[in-house]
């Protein structure tokens, strides 16, 4: 088993690993492997973190995953993947890990401009993202772990209105004698994310900014990948958000088939050896860049 | 027959009197009366214009109907009447009459702050409104006739997003095996306009600003009614937008039943004697105020 995102119940705007982690004993006894969250984020960001912990730090203390989509698809509003999941994800309360517990924020309460390589400063919003749950469990030295995502003002305005008018709702509404879930119908009227690729310009930039200890000294480290929407589309007919999710899933499958990520049980990707995965990222179109002792802004 | 608004075809975002005026001969031959557009606007605004032309001008040259809703219903977004009609009406192209022909504008292209009595300045947008069609026909001295309506920035932002995401669409979308018209479904998720009354504060102010000739001299004239949402709700359980539409319809019916607006054919309200109608407005909760030789701002 391999996936790129958390299971989400149909009737609740919520995601967590508990339902999948509950299969650990059964997978172990059956001698089969489950690889959870093997897209870009979660996925590559988790492998980046494991790679940093393995090679560059004795202890990682502060982790900030930063996700910038500086692309322009030329449409007034569209989501880059399943609108139902996208809207549920970005309109939920913010949440991050600090000093051994989860801290909650209002949606988009915490934000600041962060500078992305080759892109420049972009307003970035602290949101909850699923890899935080497994990373703080698998890297217990973390004092703080946060996730930041860029949103344009227009995107946020559209989201706010979609919520105000009730179209983000997941409770059924009676319409012409039948129950209809508003956000499902919204998905039917919004542009198909798969159709955004053709005129999509610009790049994504996703990475991990980490502060920790190496040989008794504080150290900072930033590892990231930039992916061009146009190059992704030219190669595959899909935009960068699809590309950066699909390629890591392919690599995850390759890791399993080569036997290097094959062990009985249910695992998040940071629990495997990151090195062979990192090598394939460079070969298969998602090269990564490391910056040492740089200003993390965070 | 009596109505308060134009017929609109189901499959086209358009309204005009042609379909109803086409019944004129048949109504005349049958000896029955049709009274078209007997709400506030159209309706009272048309009667105001007829009253001005009858009593205060030899010729009316410039007519600006000004419609301000300075109320606050406390909800992020709601329409004051049928959302389907409201959104279709205010998102269409602008259109006004000048020098014998219709001039078209982009939606909300022309706007300026106008000062409403007891309310103050409010940004007002030139939109097309149905009474212009009959008024320029029945008052051929008009060199220009326009309609202005106030909208708040938040209201316009919501409308813009609703259009961007496709929820204002009147073309069916396939959803779960059935055709659904987006704007109809939107109507099902938005607050019911009938339920807005309870906490609705503030007033509407709707009137006619007219410039013309009396005894060879130019003259200006402004006639308006202000209606309080709270007072309307206290009296009837409905907010002022419903109240200002319902009371004139009652008066129109009274005019017919008293025999003063009873003649065979199809008529817009400005074709009848305005005086008995104006008298009833003062008695039935919609008193009007006249300002002579005032600054029309237009």
XYZ file of N, CA and C in Angstrom, chain A residues 76-77 154 157-158 160-162 164-167 173-176 178-182 184-186 188-190, chain B residues 76-77 154 157-158 160-162 164-167 173-176 178-182 184-186 188-190:
162
model
N -9.593 33.224 -12.788
C -9.887 34.036 -11.602
C -9.756 33.226 -10.313
N -10.205 31.988 -10.353
C -10.084 31.145 -9.166
C -10.104 29.691 -9.579
N -6.240 37.452 -3.646
C -7.427 37.086 -4.414
C -7.904 35.683 -4.057
N -9.588 35.910 -0.747
C -10.898 36.558 -0.882
C -11.916 35.559 -1.421
N -11.513 34.805 -2.429
C -12.431 33.812 -2.989
C -12.804 32.761 -1.943
N -12.831 33.120 1.298
C -13.677 33.739 2.325
C -15.123 33.818 1.840
N -15.297 34.239 0.583
C -16.648 34.357 0.046
C -17.293 32.978 -0.091
N -16.513 32.011 -0.558
C -17.052 30.656 -0.714
C -17.578 30.153 0.629
N -18.512 32.216 3.188
C -19.635 33.081 3.579
C -20.941 32.672 2.925
N -20.878 32.293 1.662
C -22.120 31.975 0.956
C -22.543 30.527 1.186
N -21.765 29.797 1.960
C -22.187 28.441 2.318
C -21.740 27.362 1.349
N -20.921 27.717 0.339
C -20.556 26.718 -0.664
C -19.392 25.828 -0.224
N -27.639 19.864 1.764
C -28.705 20.859 1.663
C -29.794 20.234 0.792
N -31.058 20.402 1.155
C -32.131 19.859 0.321
C -32.295 20.749 -0.903
N -32.263 20.141 -2.075
C -32.418 20.910 -3.305
C -33.198 20.074 -4.306
N -34.319 20.605 -4.739
C -35.174 19.906 -5.699
C -35.367 18.447 -5.297
N -33.642 16.497 -3.346
C -32.516 15.598 -3.125
C -31.468 16.294 -2.278
N -30.731 15.517 -1.489
C -29.672 16.104 -0.676
C -28.430 16.339 -1.528
N -27.894 17.547 -1.433
C -26.668 17.870 -2.163
C -25.689 18.505 -1.183
N -24.433 18.047 -1.235
C -23.395 18.613 -0.377
C -22.769 19.786 -1.130
N -22.883 21.016 -0.568
C -22.450 22.201 -1.318
C -21.036 22.100 -1.893
N -19.300 19.632 -2.775
C -19.223 18.685 -3.897
C -19.738 19.342 -5.174
N -20.820 20.115 -5.020
C -21.349 20.782 -6.203
C -20.384 21.871 -6.666
N -19.773 22.570 -5.700
C -18.780 23.586 -6.061
C -17.669 22.971 -6.911
N -17.915 20.645 -8.908
C -18.407 20.403 -10.271
C -18.404 21.670 -11.124
N -18.503 22.851 -10.491
C -18.520 24.079 -11.292
C -17.141 24.728 -11.424
N -16.228 24.429 -10.496
C -14.888 25.021 -10.584
C -14.098 24.369 -11.716
N -22.893 37.987 6.484
C -21.781 38.309 5.577
C -22.272 38.604 4.161
N -23.253 37.829 3.707
C -23.791 38.071 2.371
C -25.199 37.520 2.294
N -18.199 45.033 0.087
C -18.276 43.618 0.424
C -19.303 42.899 -0.449
N -17.764 42.456 -3.810
C -16.741 41.404 -3.770
C -17.407 40.029 -3.804
N -18.455 39.876 -3.021
C -19.153 38.591 -3.011
C -19.742 38.283 -4.388
N -18.687 39.364 -7.279
C -17.600 39.086 -8.223
C -17.122 37.642 -8.066
N -16.955 37.220 -6.814
C -16.491 35.852 -6.576
C -17.544 34.842 -7.019
N -18.802 35.133 -6.723
C -19.878 34.217 -7.119
C -19.853 34.013 -8.629
N -17.087 34.531 -10.566
C -15.812 33.876 -10.900
C -15.866 32.367 -10.708
N -16.512 31.932 -9.644
C -16.516 30.496 -9.364
C -17.626 29.777 -10.123
N -18.405 30.519 -10.901
C -19.407 29.868 -11.744
C -20.759 29.672 -11.081
N -20.945 30.196 -9.856
C -22.203 29.940 -9.159
C -23.328 30.889 -9.583
N -25.390 22.331 -15.079
C -24.131 21.610 -14.908
C -24.505 20.180 -14.537
N -23.826 19.195 -15.108
C -24.118 17.809 -14.742
C -23.522 17.528 -13.370
N -24.339 17.026 -12.460
C -23.858 16.721 -11.119
C -24.560 15.469 -10.622
N -23.774 14.463 -10.300
C -24.321 13.199 -9.816
C -25.486 12.739 -10.685
N -27.450 14.359 -12.715
C -28.615 15.202 -12.945
C -28.162 16.614 -13.289
N -28.954 17.308 -14.096
C -28.617 18.687 -14.436
C -29.030 19.623 -13.304
N -28.105 20.469 -12.891
C -28.404 21.449 -11.849
C -27.960 22.817 -12.344
N -28.831 23.815 -12.159
C -28.495 25.182 -12.549
C -27.826 25.853 -11.354
N -26.536 26.261 -11.526
C -25.780 26.755 -10.369
C -26.500 27.837 -9.557
N -29.549 28.449 -9.126
C -30.683 27.908 -8.362
C -30.187 27.232 -7.093
N -29.071 26.513 -7.235
C -28.537 25.850 -6.046
C -27.997 26.892 -5.065
N -27.363 27.942 -5.614
C -26.872 29.021 -4.746
C -28.013 29.591 -3.912
N -30.478 28.100 -2.837
C -30.819 27.166 -1.756
C -29.855 27.262 -0.578
N -28.616 27.701 -0.817
C -27.664 27.777 0.302
C -27.597 29.175 0.923
N -27.988 30.209 0.170
C -27.953 31.566 0.732
C -29.082 31.747 1.746
